[in-house]
Amino acid sequence: MVKGFIAANGMEKKRTSDESEPGSILLSQVDRFGFIKLEQNSSEGLTKSRPTNEHEREETRIKKWRKMVGVGGSDWKQYVRRKPHVVKRRIRKGIPDCLRGLVWQLISGSRDLLLMNPGVYEQLVIYETSAAELDIIRDISRTFPSHVFFQQRHGPGQRSLYNVLKAYSVYDRDVGYVQGMGFLAGLLLLYMSEEDAFWLLVALLKGAVHAPMEGLYLAGLPLVQQYLFQFEQLVKEHLPKLGKHFSEEVVNPSMYASQWFITIFSYSFPFPLALRIWDVFLYEVSKTLEELRQDYEKRNGGPLGQAGSTNRQLRAINHKEFSIMTEISNCVQKDDLSS
Amino acid sequence: MDSSSSSQPEFDYLFKLLLIGDSGVGKSSLLLRFTSDSFDDLSPTIGVDFKVKMVTIGGKKLKLAIWDTAGQERFRTLTSSYYRGAQGIIMVYDVTRRETFSNLADVWAKEIDLYSTNQDCIKMLVGNKVDKESERVVTKKEGIDFAREYGCLFLECSAKTRVNVEQCFEELVLKILDTPSLLAEGSAGVERNIFKQKPPQADASTSSCC
């Protein structure tokens, strides 16, 4: 499989406008997230000229977070149970970059999946073949091409990305591989190992603690259609002037927003914004579902059936989940994004 | 700007063009070369994207709204609605990948029949990546034959070296200008249309990756 990957990509030549060897990129040429800086990069100032007191504040913040998470995440669940409001407040301010990978795994439920399924990922990567292999290969070098980790042809970044996507396309053959998944996997791989990234993808799409999001990629893209519909209604409701203007000009959300949802905001948004959205999205969506479940059980005196949930409940949940997504992007944008 | 539709429009015609074809054949690269004369490593198009370009062709001031679609099959549920009302459709294949050419007959021509609402819509066949001459597997003659059979214009080009890119759009537009029924639709001020005036967030920002 990996062999095929190398052979097929070897045919394409590195584009001529980029003369530098992938290995020769200087640290000063990349931003704090590892993306190669454009000449007039607006985030230039943030990396270097941070005042010292801000640096100290950051240190204190990380200390608090370490305490909250515990060694390897051992204290997390208890902390969340005891002080959910503190967790929520801190997550909204942004998870410290050094703990992001671990915390994402804890709040998405992927850690538990990993522990419950030893050896499964390896099996999928090494022994299984996927009908989507060629499609995946074609997109590998087109995923975050300006990030140092993914830039090098056949380098560790591109190999991991291929492995995760191939493994998922085998794990769920109904979904297979759909363009856009690469950006989810790529984002995750910047913060965790291949196997961890794979299980987080599973947790998200199959719904470990969230409602499953595989509808983003299933035939007909049902969840994308739903989000687009809801988004349009929300614009009309909350921004009536804009909504009216859009409908007069026959501009509908599928023209500009399908890529937001298909890649869960990881494709075209500035990277720091995408990260902050993911922080809040992963945590609050699962929290909301938990609240809805408790609420349901209180009202109906019984547990919420897994497969037996009625459409109405699902719609309510999805609607809630969706409004959170938009709320998040609003609040993050207003927030000091540049930090 | 409010006066643009009533007194003097900023353009004579607005045309809606559409790019279709398999994933990775270079649709977005063609468009980027045409609209900003550059070539770059691009991310796959997710869903749809668009760019707007003002040009003067055949003595007419034209506003081109060009829709770029994702090639992957799963996205057709999103892209199919963009055939509606297009005056020109560009079918792109990669001269170094046979299956992207055979899919024109198997998939893309059928999509046009199914979704295009414009009887007189002009079709154009474009074979991209001629800069990789040594890897070519689809001959020029095959392209010409296909175009003849399906009633399309035809060109081979390279988004990378810019060979023939402008000509692709120019020939297509000239043919549209030659077709009275399409002209009537595209006339400025005739009907409310997408991007009648300023498009929301036209070029650069829509397709850039972080």
Coordinates of C-alpha atoms in Angstrom, one line a residue:
Chain A
M1 CA 0.0 0.0 0.0
V2 CA 2.7 2.4 1.1
K3 CA 4.7 1.2 -1.9
G4 CA 1.9 2.1 -4.2
F5 CA 1.7 5.5 -2.7
I6 CA 5.4 6.2 -3.4
A7 CA 5.3 5.0 -6.9
A8 CA 2.3 7.0 -7.9
N9 CA 3.5 10.2 -6.4
G10 CA 7.0 9.9 -7.8
M11 CA 5.7 10.7 -11.2
E12 CA 4.7 14.2 -10.3
K13 CA 7.5 16.6 -10.1
K14 CA 7.9 19.3 -7.5
R15 CA 6.5 22.5 -8.8
T16 CA 9.2 24.7 -10.3
S17 CA 8.4 27.9 -8.5
D18 CA 9.5 26.3 -5.3
E19 CA 13.2 25.9 -5.5
S20 CA 14.0 25.1 -1.9
E21 CA 14.4 21.6 -0.7
P22 CA 11.7 20.5 1.7
G23 CA 14.3 19.8 4.4
S24 CA 15.9 23.1 4.2
I25 CA 13.2 25.3 5.6
L26 CA 14.4 27.5 8.4
L27 CA 12.5 27.7 11.6
S28 CA 12.1 31.4 11.1
Q29 CA 10.2 30.9 7.9
V30 CA 7.3 29.1 9.6
D31 CA 4.7 30.5 11.9
R32 CA 4.1 29.1 15.4
F33 CA 1.8 26.4 14.0
G34 CA 4.3 25.2 11.3
F35 CA 2.8 26.9 8.3
I36 CA 5.2 28.5 5.9
K37 CA 4.9 32.2 6.2
L38 CA 3.6 34.3 3.3
E39 CA 5.5 37.5 2.8
Q40 CA 2.9 39.8 4.3
N41 CA 1.8 37.3 7.0
S42 CA -0.5 39.1 9.4
S43 CA 0.3 36.8 12.2
E44 CA 4.0 37.7 12.0
G45 CA 3.9 39.8 15.1
L46 CA 2.3 37.3 17.4
T47 CA 5.0 34.8 17.5
K48 CA 8.0 37.0 18.4
S49 CA 7.0 40.2 19.9
R50 CA 4.9 38.8 22.7
P51 CA 5.4 40.9 25.9
T52 CA 7.0 39.0 28.7
N53 CA 4.1 39.3 31.1
E54 CA 2.0 37.6 28.5
H55 CA 4.5 34.8 28.4
E56 CA 4.2 34.4 32.2
R57 CA 0.4 34.5 32.0
E58 CA 0.6 31.7 29.5
E59 CA 2.8 29.7 31.8
T60 CA 0.4 30.0 34.7
R61 CA -2.4 29.0 32.4
I62 CA -0.6 25.9 31.3
K63 CA 0.1 25.0 35.0
K64 CA -3.6 25.3 35.8
W65 CA -4.5 23.1 32.8
R66 CA -1.9 20.5 33.7
K67 CA -3.5 20.2 37.2
M68 CA -6.9 20.0 35.7
V69 CA -5.9 17.3 33.2
G70 CA -3.7 15.2 35.5
V71 CA -0.9 12.9 34.3
G72 CA -1.9 11.5 31.0
G73 CA -5.5 12.7 31.5
S74 CA -6.0 10.8 34.8
D75 CA -7.8 13.6 36.6
W76 CA -9.8 14.9 33.7
K77 CA -13.1 13.1 34.0
Q78 CA -13.4 13.9 37.7
Y79 CA -12.6 17.5 37.2
V80 CA -15.2 17.8 34.4
R81 CA -17.8 16.2 36.7
R82 CA -16.9 18.5 39.6
K83 CA -16.5 21.8 37.9
P84 CA -18.0 21.7 34.4
H85 CA -18.4 25.5 34.3
V86 CA -14.7 26.1 35.0
V87 CA -13.8 23.6 32.2
K88 CA -16.2 25.3 29.8
R89 CA -14.8 28.8 30.6
R90 CA -11.2 27.7 30.2
I91 CA -11.9 25.8 26.9
R92 CA -13.6 28.9 25.5
K93 CA -10.4 30.8 26.2
G94 CA -8.5 28.2 24.1
I95 CA -6.8 25.0 25.1
P96 CA -3.0 25.5 25.5
D97 CA -1.4 24.3 22.4
C98 CA 0.9 21.9 24.2
L99 CA -2.1 20.1 25.8
R100 CA -4.5 20.3 22.9
G101 CA -3.9 16.9 21.4
L102 CA -4.5 15.1 24.7
V103 CA -7.5 17.2 25.7
W104 CA -9.2 16.7 22.3
Q105 CA -8.8 12.9 22.8
L106 CA -10.4 13.2 26.2
I107 CA -13.3 15.3 25.3
S108 CA -14.2 13.5 22.1
G109 CA -14.2 10.1 23.7
S110 CA -11.5 8.8 21.3
R111 CA -9.2 7.8 24.2
D112 CA -11.7 5.2 25.3
L113 CA -12.1 3.9 21.8
L114 CA -8.4 3.4 21.4
L115 CA -8.1 1.5 24.7
M116 CA -11.1 -0.7 23.8
N117 CA -9.7 -1.6 20.4
P118 CA -6.0 -2.6 20.7
G119 CA -4.4 -3.7 17.5
V120 CA -7.3 -2.7 15.3
Y121 CA -5.7 0.3 13.7
E122 CA -2.5 -1.7 12.8
Q123 CA -4.7 -4.4 11.2
L124 CA -6.5 -1.8 9.1
V125 CA -3.2 -0.1 8.0
I126 CA -1.1 -3.2 7.2
Y127 CA -3.5 -5.9 6.1
E128 CA -6.5 -4.4 4.5
T129 CA -6.8 -2.8 1.1
S130 CA -9.1 0.0 0.1
A131 CA -10.8 0.9 -3.1
A132 CA -10.1 4.5 -2.4
E133 CA -6.3 4.2 -2.2
L134 CA -5.6 6.0 -5.5
D135 CA -8.1 8.8 -4.7
I136 CA -6.4 9.3 -1.3
I137 CA -2.9 9.3 -2.9
R138 CA -4.0 12.0 -5.3
D139 CA -5.0 14.3 -2.5
I140 CA -2.2 13.7 -0.1
S141 CA 0.1 16.3 -1.4
R142 CA -2.8 18.7 -1.8
T143 CA -3.6 18.7 1.9
F144 CA -2.1 21.6 3.9
P145 CA 0.6 21.9 1.3
S146 CA 2.0 24.9 3.1
H147 CA 2.6 23.1 6.3
V148 CA 6.2 21.8 7.0
F149 CA 4.9 18.5 8.3
F150 CA 3.0 17.7 5.1
Q151 CA 5.2 19.4 2.6
Q152 CA 7.8 16.8 2.0
R153 CA 6.8 14.2 -0.6
H154 CA 6.6 10.8 1.0
G155 CA 7.7 12.3 4.3
P156 CA 6.4 11.2 7.7
G157 CA 3.5 13.7 7.5
Q158 CA 2.2 12.5 4.1
R159 CA 2.6 8.9 5.1
S160 CA 0.7 9.3 8.3
L161 CA -2.1 11.1 6.5
Y162 CA -2.3 8.4 3.9
N163 CA -2.4 5.7 6.6
V164 CA -5.2 7.3 8.6
L165 CA -7.4 8.0 5.6
K166 CA -6.9 4.5 4.2
A167 CA -7.6 2.9 7.5
Y168 CA -10.8 4.9 7.9
S169 CA -11.9 4.1 4.3
V170 CA -11.6 0.4 5.2
Y171 CA -13.1 0.8 8.7
D172 CA -16.2 2.3 7.3
R173 CA -16.7 1.2 3.7
D174 CA -20.0 3.1 3.3
V175 CA -18.2 6.4 3.9
G176 CA -14.9 5.3 2.3
Y177 CA -12.9 8.3 1.4
V178 CA -14.4 11.7 0.7
Q179 CA -12.3 14.8 -0.1
G180 CA -12.4 17.0 2.9
M181 CA -11.7 14.2 5.3
G182 CA -8.0 14.8 4.7
F183 CA -8.3 18.2 6.3
L184 CA -9.8 16.7 9.5
A185 CA -7.1 14.0 9.6
G186 CA -4.4 16.6 8.8
L187 CA -5.5 18.9 11.6
L188 CA -5.5 16.0 14.0
L189 CA -2.1 14.7 13.0
L190 CA -0.5 18.0 13.9
Y191 CA -1.5 17.3 17.5
M192 CA -1.4 13.5 18.0
S193 CA -0.1 10.2 16.7
E194 CA -1.6 8.4 13.7
E195 CA -3.5 5.9 15.8
D196 CA -4.9 8.6 18.1
A197 CA -5.9 10.6 15.1
F198 CA -7.7 7.7 13.6
W199 CA -9.7 7.0 16.7
L200 CA -10.6 10.6 17.0
L201 CA -11.9 10.5 13.5
V202 CA -13.9 7.4 14.4
A203 CA -15.2 9.1 17.6
L204 CA -16.4 12.1 15.6
L205 CA -17.9 10.3 12.6
K206 CA -19.4 7.4 14.5
G207 CA -20.4 9.5 17.5
A208 CA -18.6 8.3 20.7
V209 CA -20.0 11.2 22.7
H210 CA -21.5 13.4 20.0
A211 CA -24.2 12.7 17.6
P212 CA -22.5 10.9 14.7
M213 CA -21.2 13.1 12.0
E214 CA -20.7 10.6 9.2
G215 CA -23.7 12.2 7.4
L216 CA -21.1 14.8 6.3
Y217 CA -19.7 12.1 4.0
L218 CA -22.3 9.5 3.3
A219 CA -23.9 9.4 -0.2
G220 CA -26.2 12.4 -0.6
L221 CA -24.3 14.3 2.1
P222 CA -27.4 14.4 4.3
L223 CA -25.8 16.2 7.2
V224 CA -24.2 18.9 5.0
Q225 CA -27.6 19.5 3.5
Q226 CA -29.1 19.8 6.9
Y227 CA -26.5 22.2 8.1
L228 CA -26.9 24.3 5.0
F229 CA -30.6 24.5 5.5
Q230 CA -30.3 25.4 9.2
F231 CA -27.6 27.9 8.5
E232 CA -29.8 29.6 6.0
Q233 CA -32.6 29.8 8.5
L234 CA -30.3 31.1 11.2
V235 CA -29.0 33.9 8.9
K236 CA -32.6 34.9 8.2
E237 CA -33.5 34.8 11.8
H238 CA -30.4 36.6 13.3
L239 CA -29.3 38.7 10.4
P240 CA -32.5 39.5 8.6
K241 CA -31.1 42.3 6.4
L242 CA -28.3 40.0 5.2
G243 CA -30.7 37.2 4.7
K244 CA -33.0 39.3 2.6
H245 CA -30.1 40.6 0.5
F246 CA -28.9 37.0 -0.1
S247 CA -32.2 35.8 -1.3
E248 CA -32.7 38.8 -3.5
E249 CA -29.3 38.1 -5.1
V250 CA -30.1 34.4 -5.2
V251 CA -27.0 33.6 -3.1
N252 CA -27.5 30.4 -1.1
P253 CA -25.2 28.9 1.5
S254 CA -24.1 26.0 -0.6
M255 CA -22.2 28.5 -2.6
Y256 CA -19.9 29.4 0.2
A257 CA -20.5 27.3 3.3
S258 CA -20.5 23.7 2.1
Q259 CA -16.7 23.6 2.5
W260 CA -17.0 24.9 6.1
F261 CA -19.2 22.0 7.1
I262 CA -17.6 19.3 5.1
T263 CA -14.2 20.0 6.7
I264 CA -15.6 21.2 10.0
F265 CA -14.0 24.6 9.5
S266 CA -10.5 23.2 8.9
Y267 CA -10.2 24.0 5.2
S268 CA -10.5 27.7 4.5
F269 CA -10.4 29.4 7.9
P270 CA -7.2 30.9 9.4
F271 CA -5.6 28.1 11.3
P272 CA -5.7 29.6 14.8
L273 CA -9.5 30.2 14.3
A274 CA -10.0 26.6 13.2
L275 CA -8.2 25.4 16.3
R276 CA -10.3 27.5 18.6
I277 CA -13.5 26.3 16.9
W278 CA -12.4 22.7 17.4
D279 CA -11.7 23.3 21.1
V280 CA -15.1 24.6 21.8
F281 CA -16.9 22.4 19.3
L282 CA -15.6 19.1 20.7
Y283 CA -16.4 20.0 24.2
E284 CA -19.7 21.8 24.1
V285 CA -21.4 19.6 21.6
S286 CA -20.8 16.6 23.7
K287 CA -21.9 18.5 26.8
T288 CA -25.0 19.6 25.2
L289 CA -25.9 16.1 24.2
E290 CA -25.4 15.0 27.7
E291 CA -27.7 17.7 29.0
L292 CA -30.3 16.9 26.4
R293 CA -30.2 13.3 27.4
Q294 CA -30.6 14.0 31.1
D295 CA -33.4 16.4 30.3
Y296 CA -35.1 13.8 28.2
E297 CA -34.8 11.2 30.9
K298 CA -36.1 13.5 33.5
R299 CA -39.2 14.3 31.4
N300 CA -39.8 10.8 30.2
G301 CA -38.6 8.8 33.1
G302 CA -36.6 6.5 31.0
P303 CA -33.3 6.3 29.1
L304 CA -33.0 7.7 25.6
G305 CA -33.0 4.8 23.3
Q306 CA -29.9 4.5 21.0
A307 CA -31.4 3.4 17.8
G308 CA -35.0 4.0 18.8
S309 CA -34.7 7.7 19.1
T310 CA -37.4 9.5 17.1
N311 CA -36.6 11.8 14.3
R312 CA -37.8 14.7 16.4
Q313 CA -35.3 14.2 19.1
L314 CA -32.5 13.8 16.6
R315 CA -33.6 17.0 14.9
A316 CA -33.7 18.9 18.2
I317 CA -30.2 17.6 19.1
N318 CA -28.8 18.4 15.7
H319 CA -30.4 21.8 15.8
K320 CA -28.8 22.5 19.2
E321 CA -25.5 21.2 18.0
F322 CA -25.7 23.4 15.0
S323 CA -26.5 26.6 16.8
I324 CA -23.5 25.9 19.0
M325 CA -21.3 25.6 16.0
T326 CA -22.3 29.0 14.7
E327 CA -22.3 30.5 18.1
I328 CA -18.7 29.3 18.6
S329 CA -17.5 30.8 15.4
N330 CA -19.1 34.1 16.3
C331 CA -17.6 34.2 19.8
V332 CA -14.2 33.1 18.7
Q333 CA -14.1 35.7 15.9
K334 CA -15.0 38.4 18.3
D335 CA -12.4 37.1 20.8
D336 CA -8.8 38.0 20.5
L337 CA -8.0 35.7 17.7
S338 CA -4.5 36.8 17.2
S339 CA -3.4 35.4 20.5
Chain B
M1 CA -23.5 51.3 -7.6
D2 CA -27.2 51.6 -7.2
S3 CA -27.4 53.3 -10.5
S4 CA -25.5 50.6 -12.3
S5 CA -28.6 48.7 -13.4
S6 CA -30.6 51.8 -14.3
S7 CA -28.3 54.2 -16.2
Q8 CA -25.0 52.8 -17.2
P9 CA -24.2 49.2 -16.4
E10 CA -20.6 48.4 -15.7
F11 CA -20.7 45.6 -18.2
D12 CA -22.6 44.6 -21.3
Y13 CA -23.2 41.0 -20.5
L14 CA -23.0 38.7 -17.5
F15 CA -22.2 35.1 -18.4
K16 CA -22.3 32.1 -16.1
L17 CA -19.7 29.5 -16.9
L18 CA -19.1 26.1 -15.2
L19 CA -16.0 23.9 -14.9
I20 CA -16.6 20.2 -14.6
G21 CA -14.4 17.0 -14.8
D22 CA -12.7 14.4 -12.7
S23 CA -10.9 15.2 -9.5
G24 CA -7.3 16.4 -10.0
V25 CA -7.5 17.2 -13.7
G26 CA -6.8 20.9 -13.0
K27 CA -10.1 22.7 -13.0
S28 CA -9.2 25.1 -10.2
S29 CA -5.7 25.6 -11.6
L30 CA -7.1 26.6 -14.9
L31 CA -9.4 29.0 -13.2
L32 CA -6.6 30.4 -11.1
R33 CA -4.4 30.9 -14.1
F34 CA -7.1 32.6 -16.0
T35 CA -8.3 34.9 -13.2
S36 CA -5.0 35.8 -11.6
D37 CA -2.3 34.5 -13.9
S38 CA -0.7 32.3 -11.3
F39 CA 0.0 28.7 -10.6
D40 CA 0.2 27.2 -7.2
D41 CA -0.2 24.0 -5.2
L42 CA -4.0 24.0 -4.7
S43 CA -6.1 22.1 -2.2
P44 CA -8.9 19.9 -3.6
T45 CA -12.1 21.9 -4.2
I46 CA -14.6 20.9 -1.6
G47 CA -18.2 21.4 -2.9
V48 CA -18.2 24.4 -5.1
D49 CA -16.2 27.6 -5.5
F50 CA -16.3 30.6 -7.8
K51 CA -14.4 33.4 -9.2
V52 CA -15.5 36.5 -11.0
K53 CA -13.5 38.2 -13.8
M54 CA -14.2 41.2 -15.9
V55 CA -13.0 40.9 -19.5
T56 CA -13.4 42.7 -22.8
I57 CA -13.9 40.2 -25.6
G58 CA -15.2 40.9 -29.1
G59 CA -15.5 44.6 -28.1
K60 CA -17.9 43.8 -25.3
K61 CA -17.4 44.4 -21.6
L62 CA -18.2 41.1 -19.9
K63 CA -18.6 39.9 -16.4
L64 CA -17.8 36.3 -16.1
A65 CA -19.0 34.3 -13.0
I66 CA -17.1 31.1 -13.2
W67 CA -18.2 28.2 -11.0
D68 CA -15.6 25.6 -10.1
T69 CA -16.9 22.3 -8.9
A70 CA -15.4 19.4 -6.9
G71 CA -14.7 16.4 -9.2
Q72 CA -15.4 13.6 -6.7
E73 CA -18.5 11.7 -7.2
R74 CA -19.9 12.1 -3.7
F75 CA -20.1 15.9 -4.2
R76 CA -22.4 15.7 -7.3
T77 CA -25.4 16.1 -5.0
L78 CA -24.0 19.6 -4.3
T79 CA -22.6 20.5 -7.8
S80 CA -25.6 19.4 -9.9
S81 CA -27.6 22.5 -9.2
Y82 CA -24.9 24.7 -10.7
Y83 CA -25.5 23.5 -14.3
R84 CA -28.7 25.5 -14.3
G85 CA -28.6 28.6 -16.3
A86 CA -25.0 28.2 -17.3
Q87 CA -24.3 29.7 -20.8
G88 CA -21.0 27.8 -21.1
I89 CA -19.7 24.6 -19.7
I90 CA -16.0 23.6 -19.7
M91 CA -15.3 19.9 -19.5
V92 CA -11.7 19.3 -18.4
Y93 CA -9.6 16.1 -18.6
D94 CA -6.0 15.3 -17.9
V95 CA -4.1 14.2 -21.1
T96 CA -1.9 12.0 -18.9
R97 CA -4.8 10.1 -17.3
R98 CA -6.9 7.9 -19.6
E99 CA -9.8 7.5 -17.1
T100 CA -10.4 11.2 -16.9
F101 CA -11.0 11.2 -20.6
S102 CA -13.2 8.1 -20.7
N103 CA -15.3 9.5 -17.8
L104 CA -16.3 12.4 -20.1
A105 CA -18.6 10.1 -22.1
D106 CA -19.5 7.8 -19.2
V107 CA -20.2 10.5 -16.6
W108 CA -19.8 14.2 -17.5
A109 CA -21.7 14.4 -20.8
K110 CA -24.5 12.6 -19.0
E111 CA -24.5 15.1 -16.2
I112 CA -24.8 17.9 -18.7
D113 CA -27.8 16.2 -20.3
L114 CA -29.4 15.7 -17.0
Y115 CA -28.9 19.0 -15.3
S116 CA -28.2 21.7 -17.9
T117 CA -31.3 23.8 -18.5
N118 CA -30.0 25.7 -21.4
Q119 CA -30.6 24.0 -24.8
D120 CA -28.1 26.2 -26.6
C121 CA -25.5 26.2 -23.8
I122 CA -22.0 26.1 -25.3
K123 CA -19.8 23.2 -24.4
M124 CA -16.0 23.2 -24.5
L125 CA -13.7 20.3 -24.1
V126 CA -10.3 21.0 -22.6
G127 CA -7.3 18.6 -22.3
N128 CA -5.1 20.0 -19.5
K129 CA -1.5 19.3 -18.5
V130 CA 0.1 19.3 -22.0
D131 CA 3.3 20.4 -20.3
K132 CA 3.8 16.7 -19.4
E133 CA 4.1 15.7 -23.0
S134 CA 6.2 12.6 -22.1
E135 CA 3.4 11.2 -19.9
R136 CA 0.6 11.9 -22.4
V137 CA -1.7 9.0 -23.0
V138 CA -4.7 10.7 -24.7
T139 CA -3.9 11.9 -28.2
K140 CA -5.0 15.2 -29.6
K141 CA -7.0 13.4 -32.2
E142 CA -9.0 11.6 -29.6
G143 CA -9.9 14.9 -28.1
I144 CA -10.9 16.3 -31.5
D145 CA -13.0 13.2 -32.3
F146 CA -14.9 13.4 -29.0
A147 CA -15.5 17.1 -29.4
R148 CA -16.9 16.5 -32.9
E149 CA -19.2 13.8 -31.7
Y150 CA -20.6 15.7 -28.8
G151 CA -20.7 19.1 -30.5
C152 CA -18.1 20.9 -28.3
L153 CA -15.3 23.3 -28.9
F154 CA -11.9 21.8 -28.2
L155 CA -8.5 23.0 -27.0
E156 CA -5.5 21.5 -25.3
C157 CA -3.8 23.6 -22.7
S158 CA -1.5 23.8 -19.6
A159 CA -2.5 25.7 -16.5
K160 CA 1.1 25.3 -15.4
T161 CA 2.8 26.9 -18.5
R162 CA -0.3 29.1 -19.3
V163 CA -0.4 27.7 -22.9
N164 CA -3.8 28.2 -24.4
V165 CA -5.5 29.0 -21.1
E166 CA -6.8 32.4 -22.0
Q167 CA -7.9 31.0 -25.4
C168 CA -10.1 28.4 -23.7
F169 CA -12.2 31.1 -22.1
E170 CA -12.0 33.4 -25.0
E171 CA -13.3 31.0 -27.6
L172 CA -16.1 29.8 -25.4
V173 CA -17.2 33.4 -24.7
L174 CA -17.0 34.4 -28.4
K175 CA -19.2 31.5 -29.2
I176 CA -21.7 32.5 -26.6
L177 CA -21.6 36.1 -28.0
D178 CA -22.5 34.5 -31.3
T179 CA -25.6 32.8 -29.9
P180 CA -28.6 35.1 -29.7
S181 CA -30.6 33.1 -27.2
L182 CA -27.7 33.1 -24.8
L183 CA -27.0 36.8 -25.3
A184 CA -30.5 37.7 -24.4
E185 CA -30.2 35.9 -21.1
G186 CA -26.9 37.4 -20.3
S187 CA -27.8 41.0 -21.0
A188 CA -27.1 43.4 -18.1
G189 CA -30.3 44.5 -16.4
V190 CA -32.6 42.0 -18.1
E191 CA -33.2 40.0 -15.0
R192 CA -32.0 39.7 -11.4
N193 CA -29.1 37.4 -11.5
I194 CA -26.4 36.2 -9.2
F195 CA -23.7 38.8 -9.0
K196 CA -25.7 41.3 -10.9
Q197 CA -23.8 43.8 -8.9
K198 CA -20.9 43.3 -6.6
P199 CA -20.4 39.6 -5.7
P200 CA -20.1 38.9 -2.0
Q201 CA -16.4 38.3 -1.4
A202 CA -15.5 37.7 -5.0
D203 CA -12.0 36.4 -5.8
A204 CA -9.1 35.6 -3.6
S205 CA -10.6 34.8 -0.2
T206 CA -13.0 32.1 -1.3
S207 CA -10.5 29.5 -2.4
S208 CA -7.5 30.2 -0.3
C209 CA -6.5 27.7 2.2
C210 CA -5.1 28.7 5.6

